[in-house]
Amino acid sequence: MAGSETKAGNASHPLTDDELVRMDAYWRAANYLSIGQIYLLDNPLLEEPLKLSHTKPRLLGHWGTAPGLNLIYVHLNRVIKARDLNMIYITGPGHGAPGILANTYLEGTYSEIYPSVSADRKGMTRLFRQFSFPGGIPSHTAPETPGSIHEGGELGYSLSHAFGAAFDNPDLIVACVVGDGEAEIGPAATAWHSNKFLNPASDGAVLPILHLNGYKIANPTVLARIGDRELLSLFAGYGYEPLLVDGQDPLVVHQAMAQKVDYALDRIRTIQEDARSGRASARPTWPMIILRTPKGWTCPPEVDGLKLEGYWRAHQVPFAELASKPEHLKLLEQWMKSYRPGELFDHNGSLKPELAELAPKGLRRMGANPHANGGLLMKNLQLPDYADYAMTVPLPGAVMGEATRRLGDFLRDVMIANRAQGNFRVFGPDETVSNRLGAILEATDRTWEAERFDYDDHLSPDGRVMEILSEHTCQGWLEGYLLTGRHGFFSCYEAFIHIVDSMFNQHAKWLKVSKEIPWRRPIASLNILLTSHVWRQDHNGFSHQDPGFIDHVVNKKASIVRVYLPPDANSLLYIADQCLRSRDKVNVIIAGKQPNPQWLDMDAAINHCRAGIGIWEWASNDQGSEPDVVMACAGDVPTIETLAAVEILDEHLPDLKVRVINVVDLMTLQPREEHPVGLSTRDFDTLFTTDRPIIFAFHGYPWLIHRLCYRRTNHDNLHVRGYKEEGTTTTPFDMAVLNDLDRFHLVMDVVDRVPSLGASGAYLKQRMRDRLTEHKRYIERVGQDMPDIRDWKWAGRQKTS
Amino acid sequence: MAGSETKAGNASHPLTDDELVRMDAYWRAANYLSIGQIYLLDNPLLEEPLKLSHTKPRLLGHWGTAPGLNLIYVHLNRVIKARDLNMIYITGPGHGAPGILANTYLEGTYSEIYPSVSADRKGMTRLFRQFSFPGGIPSHTAPETPGSIHEGGELGYSLSHAFGAAFDNPDLIVACVVGDGEAEIGPAATAWHSNKFLNPASDGAVLPILHLNGYKIANPTVLARIGDRELLSLFAGYGYEPLLVDGQDPLVVHQAMAQKVDYALDRIRTIQEDARSGRASARPTWPMIILRTPKGWTCPPEVDGLKLEGYWRAHQVPFAELASKPEHLKLLEQWMKSYRPGELFDHNGSLKPELAELAPKGLRRMGANPHANGGLLMKNLQLPDYADYAMTVPLPGAVMGEATRRLGDFLRDVMIANRAQGNFRVFGPDETVSNRLGAILEATDRTWEAERFDYDDHLSPDGRVMEILSEHTCQGWLEGYLLTGRHGFFSCYEAFIHIVDSMFNQHAKWLKVSKEIPWRRPIASLNILLTSHVWRQDHNGFSHQDPGFIDHVVNKKASIVRVYLPPDANSLLYIADQCLRSRDKVNVIIAGKQPNPQWLDMDAAINHCRAGIGIWEWASNDQGSEPDVVMACAGDVPTIETLAAVEILDEHLPDLKVRVINVVDLMTLQPREEHPVGLSTRDFDTLFTTDRPIIFAFHGYPWLIHRLCYRRTNHDNLHVRGYKEEGTTTTPFDMAVLNDLDRFHLVMDVVDRVPSLGASGAYLKQRMRDRLTEHKRYIERVGQDMPDIRDWKWAGRQKTS
C-alpha cells in the first residue's frame, strides 16, 4: 500500500512514512473517541462550536491510560494484519475502557454487535453518550465490551488471566497490558512466573506489555521510579527479555514500538518453531515490552497552571468544572480538535477508508476474536460414567473410604478422556496429592517448564496438573482458561481459599452480567473443591481453620452460586459430575479427604443428591409419625457426629422418635423465592416439621444456617452447631468437642430441647458430660482420640419403630 | 574465647575452629530438639534404647525447613552477641516452629516464660511432649511462641510484617526468613518492594533471608529451578544485593554463612551511618541472603529406598509408621543419635555451658526481645480532643459535610501530636487523598524512598502516609507496626478490602489467642476505614460494589471485632477516637466521603455513639406511644434514604406514627449473650417493639441483619433492604433504586407492612411508583439525578405529635 513517495521501512524504522502517518492518524482517532466518551453528549465531530449542553453533566471515566492502550491496540492491529495472527487483548487497567471501546468501534466490531452504535455521526453520538451513563455501559472493560475477558476494575489479575487463556491454545497470542500500578499488586507480582508453566510446543504465547506511564491514582508507581538498571534486571529475573520503548514524541514512539513489536513476534515465532520442531527443550526466554509514555499522553500539558500530561492528574477526567469555568470548555474543544477529527472521519462521521483498512478483518479483529467469547468455542467435556467409580456400600456405614481419593480416580479418567481435545486441567496450590487426588498423576504430570532433575516426581512441560504456591495464580489461570472456553477444577485448603475471595467476587460478577448479555455464550463453571477442611486441620491448628468461604459465596447472585456438602464418596462423585456439566456458575464443593464411613450406595447417592436434601430413613425411627426431634446435618464430619449421636440416643432413649435429615445442596435451605434450588415452604415444612426441635450440625459457621432459614416456619426451633472459631493443634474429635459439634454435645442438645425426657434425659446428659471429661483426660494423656471414637462405625439402629 | 589451639578467623573464614565447632554443636542441639518435638514423648536424651512407647502415637509437625531455620538462628545469635544487636526473627514458614521453639529453649527464654519446661531432662520431656499435642502447644510459631509476631501458618506475609516492624525502630534489625515456597505467593512477591519505603535514617533494617531449600509440600519451588542468573537478577531487580550461601557440608556452610551475615551487617551499618550522618541520600541497595541448603538437611538420605534428605518428602514428618515398621524406629534413633546428644547436653539434660554461652543474654535473645511482644513497648497515642473538629450542626440536616474530610483534619493533628514519639502512621493503597483524608498531608508526606522529581506531590523518605497499590502490603505493614507496639489507620475502598480477607482472618486469630496468653501485652487495634463504599461507586460500576467485608468480619470472635457505621461527620470523629484508643481489636468503620447532610451536633453524636444505637426523637413522631412502624437505618446512605422516606410519609400520612432508629455499632444488634456490646432482650424490645413492622435500611447485604437479629422477639416483622448485588455505572440515587433501598421503595415497604393505611396507602404507593418511573426517565435523559433528589435536605418533620 505504501505509495512510491514514502520512505521504505527498515529494521530500526520498520514503518514506511505512509504507514507511520496513517497509524498515527488511527491512533489519534482512537484518542479522540476516548475523550469524546468521557466528555460529550452531542456534537461528536465538533462541527459546531462546543457548548456546555454538548457535554455530560457528570464527567466519569479514566483518560490517563487510554492513549497508551490505544497505541498498543493500533500496533497490534498492524502485526495481526501483517502476520495473520490470532490475538486477543487483555486490558489490565480495565478503567481504560474508553480506549478499548474506541478501538472496537473503529475496527467495526462494536457496530456489528450493537447496530445502533453505527459507524456514523449518529452512532458516534450514541457511543459517546452511553459511556458511563445511566442506561448505558460501564466505565470498565466489562462483559459488555467486545473482545474482553477481563473487567480490570480490580487490578492484579490480567497476567494470570492471560496465561490461562494461552494454555492449550497453540495458535493464540494473548497480548496483556499491565499498567497504572497493577504491577505493584501481589497477585500480579507473582503472575510473571507463569512463564515457568507455559509450554511453547502446545500452548500459545503471552506478550506482556508493562505500560509504565508513571502514575497510579495519586502517586508515582514504584516501577516507574527504580531506574532502568533495576527495572530491566527485575524482568530478566522473572525470566523475560524486556524490550524498552520509551518516548514522548508520537512519531518516534511509533517507530520504536513497531520495531519492538516486530522483534517480539519474531522471537515468539522462533521460540514456538524451535519447540515444536523439537530443536529446543530448555525453557525459553519470552519477550515482553516495557512501554514508557506519559500518563494522559497528548492531553493539555497544564490546566489551571497545574501539571496535567505526564502526571497523576491525568488519571481520570483530566479537568472538569465545565459549567463554572468556561475556559475549561474551550480547552476541551482545543484539545479534541488537536487530533484533527476532520482528517480522521468523513462528513458522515465514518472513519476514513484509508484508516479503516489498517484494522484486521473478521474474526482477526481483537474485538471479534471468538477466544474472548469462550462459550463460542467450548466443547463439552467427555465424561466417563461416574457410577463406575462408586464405592460398594452394602449397608450404610459398613465400609470406610476416602471421598477425594475416589474423586481422584474419576478425574484421572476425565483427564484421559479429554486428552485429545485438550481442554481440561486441574489447578491447586501444591496440594493435589495431599488432597488425595493423586490418581490424576497416573494420567498426566504436573506442568513444569523450569529446570528438572531425574529424581523429579511427575513434572513435565505438557502436564495438566497446575501447581504453584499461589492461590491467586491458580484461580486466575483457571478463570482465563474457562473464559476462553475450556474446563477445569481447582482444589484448595478450605481456610486459604479466602485468599481469592476478591477474585471470586469479580468472577461471579462477570458471570452475572454475562448472563444478561445475549451475545455472550455460556462457559463452563468454576469448580472449587475445598478439602483439608476446618474439622481436619487439627494438626495444622487454628490458622488453618476457617469455613467462612461459604458465607462469602452466598452473598453473590443466587443464579450464579452453588454450595455442595456431599457426605461421602458416592455423593461426591455425583456432585463433581454435575459441576463439570454445569455452566456459568461457581460451584463450591466441600469434602474431606480422611477415611470416613460411607453412607450411600450409588443409587441412593444419586437420589439424595438430585433432591439436594432428604430424610435418611435408615437412620430415622419416626416412620409414619411426627418425630420428637429432627437431627439435621450438612458436611461429612457433622454427618458422622449426628449419626453417632443418633446411635447413643437409640441406645439410651429407644422410644425417642428421631428424624435424620442430610443436606447436600446448601441452597435448598433458602426459600424458593430467593434461590432457584430452594425448597418450597411446603416441602421444607414437611421435612423439618413446623414445631419440633431441630438440632442442626453444620460444617461451617452456625449462623449461616439461620441466615438461610430465618423465614422458615419452624425457625424458632432451629438450633445450630458449627464452627465457632475455637481450635488449636489437637485431635480430630477434639475439634468437634471444642465447638460443641460432637456427638456428646448433640445428645445433650436433644435432651435440652425435648423436655418430656425427664429423668432419663437428665441421666443421659450426665453420662455425656462424663464422656466429655473422659475424652479430655484421654487425649491429654495419650495424644489421640479414644478407640471407640477413632474406630466408630455406624452399627445401624438397633430398633426401628 | 577461642583457645590458643584454634585457627583464627579471617574474612573468608570468619569463624575460628573453636567457634565453628561450638556453633555446629549448638546447631546440632537445635536440630536434635526439633526432631524430638515431632517424635518423642519420653526418653528425651536417648539414654535408653528407643522404644515405641517413647514416641508419639500421632506424629505431627514439619521438619523440612527446621535445620535451615536453626542454622540462621545460630548465626544471628553470633552477630547479636558480637555486635550487641537489637534483633528479632520472623519465621515465614511458621510450620518450622520446632526449630524456633528449640532455639528459644536453648537460649533460656522458653524456660523463663514457661518454668515447667525447664532446662533439664524433665523440661526437655515436656518440651517434646507438648508440641502438637492435645493440651499442649500449636505446630506453628503462634502467639504462644516467645519472640514471634508471626504465625506463618498462611504463607506470604512475613516480609510485609518485617518491614512494618522496622518502620520507626531505627535500632532494630528484623531478620526475616522467606522459605518453603513462600516467595511464590503474590503478597510476598510484591512485599520485596517495601525497600522503597524504608528510610535508612529513621527506620530500622530488614535482613531478608530467602531460604531456598528446593521444595514446598510436594513440588520444587519455582525459585529453586530458575538458575542463578535469573535468581540473582530478580533480587537485584527488587533492589537488593543478593548474597548467595550454598552448600550441603555443614562446616563449609557455617563459614560461608558467617561471612555473608557479617558482610550484610557491615552493609546495614554503613547504609545507616551514611544516611544518618547525611552522607547519602539515594535509596540504598540493602543486602539480602539467599541460603540454599537441602530440605530436611541432616535427616537420613533415604527411607524405604526413597529419597528423603534434599527432597519434598522431608517437608513434614520424614517417616512415620513406627509401630508397623520397627526399622523406622531404629532409623529414628540412629538419626537422633547422629547429632551426638551426649556432646550437647549434660547428664541433667541441660545444654553444656560452653554451648549455652553462644546465645545472647537477656533482652538481646531473639525470644525475649520486647519488640516481639509489642504491648510491652507501646506508648499511648497523644490524641487531640476530637470535639475540636466537630461540625456545627444547628439542626439535624441543616448543613452538608464530608465526613472523611473532617476525619482527615483530626488525623492530621493526631499525626502532629505524635510526631515526637514517632508511633503513628496511616496506610492505604494510593487512596488517602481520594478518600478525602488529604489534610494529613499538611502534617506529613507520603513515604517514598524511590526516585523523586521536583514536581512530586508530598513524597519524602520520612513521610508517614504509606501508599502502595497493594492492599496486602498495606495490611501487612500495619500488622507488623501494631504487633511491635505502635498505632495506625488503614483506609481502603470497601470492595477491595476483600483482597485482605485472609490476612484479616490470621490477624484476628492471632489476637484471639494472644488475649488468652498472660505474658502477651495488649496492642493497639487494627483500624480499617472503608470509604468509597458500595453506594458511591456508581462511577466505577459493579466491580467496585461489594459491602461483604462486614459479613466476613463478624464470623470472627466477638471479643475481637467491632463494626461501626457512623451516619455523619461528628459520629465518625467520635468513633475514630474510640478506635484509636482501643486495644486488641479489629475495628471496621464504614463512612462515605461525599457531601452529605449532617445530623448530629457533637454532644448528640457522643451520646448516640456511646449507646451505639438509638431512637432519633427529632425524626420520629411516636413520642409517648407505640409506633405504627419502626424505620431503622445503619450507614450514611441508608440513613439519608430513611429520613427522606420519613419526610414523604410525614407529608402524605401525617397520622402515621413512625419511630426512627439509627445503628452506629452494628454489634449492638446481637444478643448480649453473643457479643459483649449486644443489647439485652429488654432493651432491644423497647427500641424495636415486639410486634410492629420494622423497615431496616442497611448499608450491606440485607441478610446480615437477619443473621444478627434472628433470636430477637420481633424478628418476624423485620424487613431489611440492602445491597442485593445489583449495580452498574449509573447515578448515586439509582444505585439505591436498583437495590430497593431508596426512599420511594422504603415508603412502599411501609405501606405494604401497615395494612391499616387502606386507600391513602394505595394512593401513596402509586405515587412512589410514578416517582420511580420519573427517576428512570430523567437519569437516562439527563445523566444525573433529579434536582430534588440531588439537593435533598432534611427539612425537619412538619408536624410532630
Short mmCIF file of N, CA, C and O in Angstrom, two decimals, chain A residues 386-456:
data_model
loop_
_atom_site.label_atom_id
_atom_site.label_comp_id
_atom_site.label_asym_id
_atom_site.label_seq_id
_atom_site.Cartn_x
_atom_site.Cartn_y
_atom_site.Cartn_z
N TYR A 386 -19.69 -41.61 36.09
CA TYR A 386 -19.21 -41.50 37.48
C TYR A 386 -19.57 -42.73 38.30
O TYR A 386 -18.90 -43.08 39.26
N ALA A 387 -20.67 -43.40 37.89
CA ALA A 387 -21.11 -44.57 38.65
C ALA A 387 -20.07 -45.69 38.61
O ALA A 387 -20.03 -46.55 39.49
N ASP A 388 -19.23 -45.67 37.58
CA ASP A 388 -18.18 -46.68 37.50
C ASP A 388 -17.15 -46.55 38.61
O ASP A 388 -16.34 -47.45 38.81
N TYR A 389 -17.14 -45.42 39.28
CA TYR A 389 -16.15 -45.18 40.33
C TYR A 389 -16.75 -45.34 41.72
O TYR A 389 -16.10 -45.06 42.72
N ALA A 390 -17.99 -45.78 41.73
CA ALA A 390 -18.72 -45.85 43.00
C ALA A 390 -18.07 -46.83 43.96
O ALA A 390 -17.49 -47.84 43.57
N MET A 391 -18.16 -46.53 45.23
CA MET A 391 -17.80 -47.50 46.25
C MET A 391 -19.00 -48.41 46.48
O MET A 391 -20.15 -47.96 46.43
N THR A 392 -18.73 -49.65 46.73
CA THR A 392 -19.79 -50.56 47.11
C THR A 392 -20.11 -50.33 48.59
O THR A 392 -19.22 -50.40 49.44
N VAL A 393 -21.35 -50.01 48.83
CA VAL A 393 -21.76 -49.73 50.21
C VAL A 393 -22.94 -50.64 50.53
O VAL A 393 -24.09 -50.28 50.31
N PRO A 394 -22.65 -51.84 51.02
CA PRO A 394 -23.73 -52.80 51.23
C PRO A 394 -24.75 -52.31 52.25
O PRO A 394 -25.95 -52.55 52.10
N LEU A 395 -24.27 -51.66 53.26
CA LEU A 395 -25.16 -51.08 54.27
C LEU A 395 -24.57 -49.74 54.67
O LEU A 395 -23.35 -49.57 54.67
N PRO A 396 -25.40 -48.80 55.03
CA PRO A 396 -24.85 -47.50 55.44
C PRO A 396 -23.85 -47.67 56.56
O PRO A 396 -24.10 -48.38 57.54
N GLY A 397 -22.71 -47.05 56.38
CA GLY A 397 -21.69 -47.08 57.43
C GLY A 397 -20.88 -48.34 57.49
O GLY A 397 -20.02 -48.48 58.36
N ALA A 398 -21.13 -49.27 56.58
CA ALA A 398 -20.48 -50.58 56.69
C ALA A 398 -19.04 -50.55 56.19
O ALA A 398 -18.24 -51.40 56.57
N VAL A 399 -18.71 -49.60 55.34
CA VAL A 399 -17.33 -49.55 54.82
C VAL A 399 -16.76 -48.15 55.05
O VAL A 399 -17.49 -47.18 55.24
N MET A 400 -15.43 -48.10 55.01
CA MET A 400 -14.74 -46.82 55.14
C MET A 400 -14.19 -46.44 53.77
O MET A 400 -13.86 -47.30 52.95
N GLY A 401 -14.04 -45.14 53.55
CA GLY A 401 -13.47 -44.71 52.27
C GLY A 401 -13.01 -43.27 52.36
O GLY A 401 -13.45 -42.51 53.22
N GLU A 402 -12.10 -42.93 51.45
CA GLU A 402 -11.63 -41.55 51.37
C GLU A 402 -12.29 -40.91 50.15
O GLU A 402 -12.01 -41.27 49.01
N ALA A 403 -13.17 -39.97 50.40
CA ALA A 403 -14.01 -39.43 49.32
C ALA A 403 -13.17 -38.84 48.19
O ALA A 403 -13.40 -39.12 47.02
N THR A 404 -12.17 -38.03 48.54
CA THR A 404 -11.44 -37.36 47.48
C THR A 404 -10.58 -38.34 46.69
O THR A 404 -10.24 -38.09 45.53
N ARG A 405 -10.21 -39.46 47.31
CA ARG A 405 -9.42 -40.44 46.56
C ARG A 405 -10.26 -41.03 45.43
O ARG A 405 -9.77 -41.21 44.31
N ARG A 406 -11.53 -41.31 45.71
CA ARG A 406 -12.43 -41.78 44.64
C ARG A 406 -12.56 -40.72 43.56
O ARG A 406 -12.56 -41.01 42.37
N LEU A 407 -12.73 -39.50 44.01
CA LEU A 407 -12.84 -38.41 43.05
C LEU A 407 -11.60 -38.34 42.17
O LEU A 407 -11.69 -38.10 40.96
N GLY A 408 -10.44 -38.59 42.78
CA GLY A 408 -9.20 -38.59 42.01
C GLY A 408 -9.23 -39.61 40.89
O GLY A 408 -8.78 -39.34 39.77
N ASP A 409 -9.78 -40.79 41.17
CA ASP A 409 -9.90 -41.81 40.13
C ASP A 409 -10.76 -41.30 38.97
O ASP A 409 -10.43 -41.46 37.80
N PHE A 410 -11.87 -40.69 39.34
CA PHE A 410 -12.78 -40.16 38.32
C PHE A 410 -12.08 -39.07 37.50
O PHE A 410 -12.09 -39.07 36.27
N LEU A 411 -11.43 -38.15 38.19
CA LEU A 411 -10.77 -37.03 37.49
C LEU A 411 -9.62 -37.53 36.60
O LEU A 411 -9.36 -36.97 35.55
N ARG A 412 -8.96 -38.58 37.06
CA ARG A 412 -7.92 -39.18 36.21
C ARG A 412 -8.51 -39.56 34.87
O ARG A 412 -7.96 -39.26 33.80
N ASP A 413 -9.69 -40.20 34.90
CA ASP A 413 -10.26 -40.67 33.64
C ASP A 413 -10.92 -39.54 32.85
O ASP A 413 -11.00 -39.61 31.62
N VAL A 414 -11.36 -38.50 33.56
CA VAL A 414 -11.79 -37.30 32.83
C VAL A 414 -10.59 -36.73 32.07
O VAL A 414 -10.69 -36.35 30.90
N MET A 415 -9.47 -36.72 32.72
CA MET A 415 -8.24 -36.23 32.09
C MET A 415 -7.92 -37.05 30.83
O MET A 415 -7.63 -36.50 29.77
N ILE A 416 -8.01 -38.38 30.98
CA ILE A 416 -7.68 -39.25 29.84
C ILE A 416 -8.68 -39.04 28.70
O ILE A 416 -8.30 -38.90 27.54
N ALA A 417 -9.95 -38.99 29.06
CA ALA A 417 -10.99 -38.91 28.02
C ALA A 417 -10.91 -37.62 27.23
O ALA A 417 -11.38 -37.55 26.09
N ASN A 418 -10.33 -36.59 27.81
CA ASN A 418 -10.28 -35.30 27.14
C ASN A 418 -8.88 -34.90 26.70
O ASN A 418 -8.64 -33.76 26.34
N ARG A 419 -8.00 -35.88 26.72
CA ARG A 419 -6.62 -35.57 26.35
C ARG A 419 -6.57 -35.09 24.90
O ARG A 419 -5.89 -34.12 24.59
N ALA A 420 -7.32 -35.75 24.07
CA ALA A 420 -7.26 -35.40 22.65
C ALA A 420 -7.80 -33.99 22.41
O ALA A 420 -7.21 -33.22 21.65
N GLN A 421 -8.89 -33.65 23.06
CA GLN A 421 -9.40 -32.30 22.81
C GLN A 421 -8.71 -31.25 23.68
O GLN A 421 -8.88 -30.06 23.46
N GLY A 422 -7.89 -31.70 24.60
CA GLY A 422 -7.00 -30.77 25.32
C GLY A 422 -7.69 -29.59 25.95
O GLY A 422 -7.26 -28.45 25.77
N ASN A 423 -8.76 -29.87 26.69
CA ASN A 423 -9.50 -28.73 27.26
C ASN A 423 -9.88 -28.94 28.71
O ASN A 423 -10.89 -28.44 29.17
N PHE A 424 -9.04 -29.67 29.43
CA PHE A 424 -9.31 -29.89 30.85
C PHE A 424 -8.00 -29.85 31.61
O PHE A 424 -7.03 -30.51 31.24
N ARG A 425 -7.98 -29.06 32.68
CA ARG A 425 -6.81 -29.02 33.56
C ARG A 425 -7.29 -28.94 35.01
O ARG A 425 -8.39 -28.46 35.27
N VAL A 426 -6.46 -29.40 35.90
CA VAL A 426 -6.77 -29.20 37.32
C VAL A 426 -5.70 -28.31 37.94
O VAL A 426 -4.55 -28.29 37.50
N PHE A 427 -6.12 -27.56 38.92
CA PHE A 427 -5.32 -26.49 39.49
C PHE A 427 -5.29 -26.62 41.01
O PHE A 427 -6.28 -27.07 41.61
N GLY A 428 -4.21 -26.22 41.61
CA GLY A 428 -4.16 -26.26 43.07
C GLY A 428 -2.80 -25.82 43.57
O GLY A 428 -1.80 -26.02 42.89
N PRO A 429 -2.78 -25.22 44.75
CA PRO A 429 -1.51 -24.74 45.29
C PRO A 429 -0.71 -25.86 45.92
O PRO A 429 -0.65 -25.94 47.14
N ASP A 430 -0.16 -26.76 45.10
CA ASP A 430 0.78 -27.75 45.62
C ASP A 430 0.10 -28.78 46.49
O ASP A 430 0.72 -29.35 47.39
N GLU A 431 -1.20 -29.01 46.29
CA GLU A 431 -1.91 -29.87 47.22
C GLU A 431 -2.68 -31.01 46.56
O GLU A 431 -3.49 -31.65 47.21
N THR A 432 -2.45 -31.25 45.28
CA THR A 432 -3.22 -32.27 44.58
C THR A 432 -3.06 -33.63 45.25
O THR A 432 -4.04 -34.33 45.51
N VAL A 433 -1.82 -33.99 45.55
CA VAL A 433 -1.58 -35.30 46.17
C VAL A 433 -2.01 -35.25 47.64
O VAL A 433 -2.70 -36.15 48.12
N SER A 434 -1.64 -34.17 48.32
CA SER A 434 -2.02 -34.03 49.73
C SER A 434 -3.54 -34.11 49.89
O SER A 434 -4.05 -34.64 50.86
N ASN A 435 -4.26 -33.61 48.90
CA ASN A 435 -5.72 -33.69 48.94
C ASN A 435 -6.25 -35.03 48.40
O ASN A 435 -7.45 -35.17 48.15
N ARG A 436 -5.34 -35.96 48.18
CA ARG A 436 -5.67 -37.35 47.78
C ARG A 436 -6.33 -37.43 46.42
O ARG A 436 -7.18 -38.29 46.17
N LEU A 437 -5.96 -36.51 45.56
CA LEU A 437 -6.40 -36.59 44.17
C LEU A 437 -5.26 -37.12 43.30
O LEU A 437 -5.24 -36.93 42.09
N GLY A 438 -4.30 -37.76 43.95
CA GLY A 438 -3.07 -38.16 43.28
C GLY A 438 -3.25 -39.05 42.07
O GLY A 438 -2.37 -39.13 41.21
N ALA A 439 -4.38 -39.74 41.98
CA ALA A 439 -4.58 -40.63 40.84
C ALA A 439 -4.48 -39.89 39.52
O ALA A 439 -4.11 -40.46 38.49
N ILE A 440 -4.80 -38.60 39.53
CA ILE A 440 -4.71 -37.82 38.30
C ILE A 440 -3.31 -37.90 37.72
O ILE A 440 -3.13 -37.88 36.49
N LEU A 441 -2.32 -38.03 38.60
CA LEU A 441 -0.94 -38.08 38.11
C LEU A 441 -0.63 -39.39 37.38
O LEU A 441 0.44 -39.53 36.79
N GLU A 442 -1.54 -40.36 37.45
CA GLU A 442 -1.37 -41.55 36.60
C GLU A 442 -1.67 -41.21 35.14
O GLU A 442 -1.22 -41.89 34.23
N ALA A 443 -2.44 -40.15 34.93
CA ALA A 443 -2.86 -39.81 33.57
C ALA A 443 -2.06 -38.66 32.98
O ALA A 443 -1.97 -38.50 31.76
N THR A 444 -1.51 -37.86 33.84
CA THR A 444 -0.77 -36.69 33.34
C THR A 444 0.20 -36.26 34.42
O THR A 444 0.18 -36.79 35.54
N ASP A 445 1.06 -35.32 34.10
CA ASP A 445 2.05 -34.85 35.07
C ASP A 445 1.66 -33.48 35.58
O ASP A 445 0.71 -32.86 35.14
N ARG A 446 2.47 -33.01 36.51
CA ARG A 446 2.38 -31.61 36.89
C ARG A 446 3.08 -30.77 35.82
O ARG A 446 4.18 -31.12 35.39
N THR A 447 2.44 -29.66 35.46
CA THR A 447 3.04 -28.77 34.48
C THR A 447 4.32 -28.17 35.04
O THR A 447 4.32 -27.61 36.14
N TRP A 448 5.41 -28.24 34.27
CA TRP A 448 6.68 -27.69 34.77
C TRP A 448 7.61 -27.41 33.61
O TRP A 448 8.04 -28.32 32.93
N GLU A 449 7.85 -26.14 33.40
CA GLU A 449 8.76 -25.72 32.33
C GLU A 449 10.10 -25.28 32.87
O GLU A 449 11.00 -24.96 32.10
N ALA A 450 10.24 -25.24 34.20
CA ALA A 450 11.53 -24.82 34.76
C ALA A 450 12.47 -26.02 34.79
O ALA A 450 12.19 -27.08 34.23
N GLU A 451 13.61 -25.86 35.43
CA GLU A 451 14.60 -26.94 35.50
C GLU A 451 14.00 -28.22 36.08
O GLU A 451 13.20 -28.16 37.00
N ARG A 452 14.45 -29.35 35.51
CA ARG A 452 14.01 -30.63 36.06
C ARG A 452 15.21 -31.52 36.32
O ARG A 452 16.22 -31.43 35.62
N PHE A 453 15.07 -32.41 37.31
CA PHE A 453 16.12 -33.37 37.62
C PHE A 453 15.55 -34.77 37.50
O PHE A 453 14.32 -34.95 37.53
N ASP A 454 16.44 -35.74 37.38
CA ASP A 454 15.94 -37.09 37.08
C ASP A 454 15.11 -37.68 38.21
O ASP A 454 14.30 -38.56 37.99
N TYR A 455 15.30 -37.17 39.42
CA TYR A 455 14.52 -37.72 40.53
C TYR A 455 13.20 -36.97 40.73
O TYR A 455 12.50 -37.20 41.72
N ASP A 456 12.86 -36.08 39.82
CA ASP A 456 11.62 -35.32 40.00
C ASP A 456 10.40 -36.23 39.85
O ASP A 456 10.45 -37.26 39.19
#
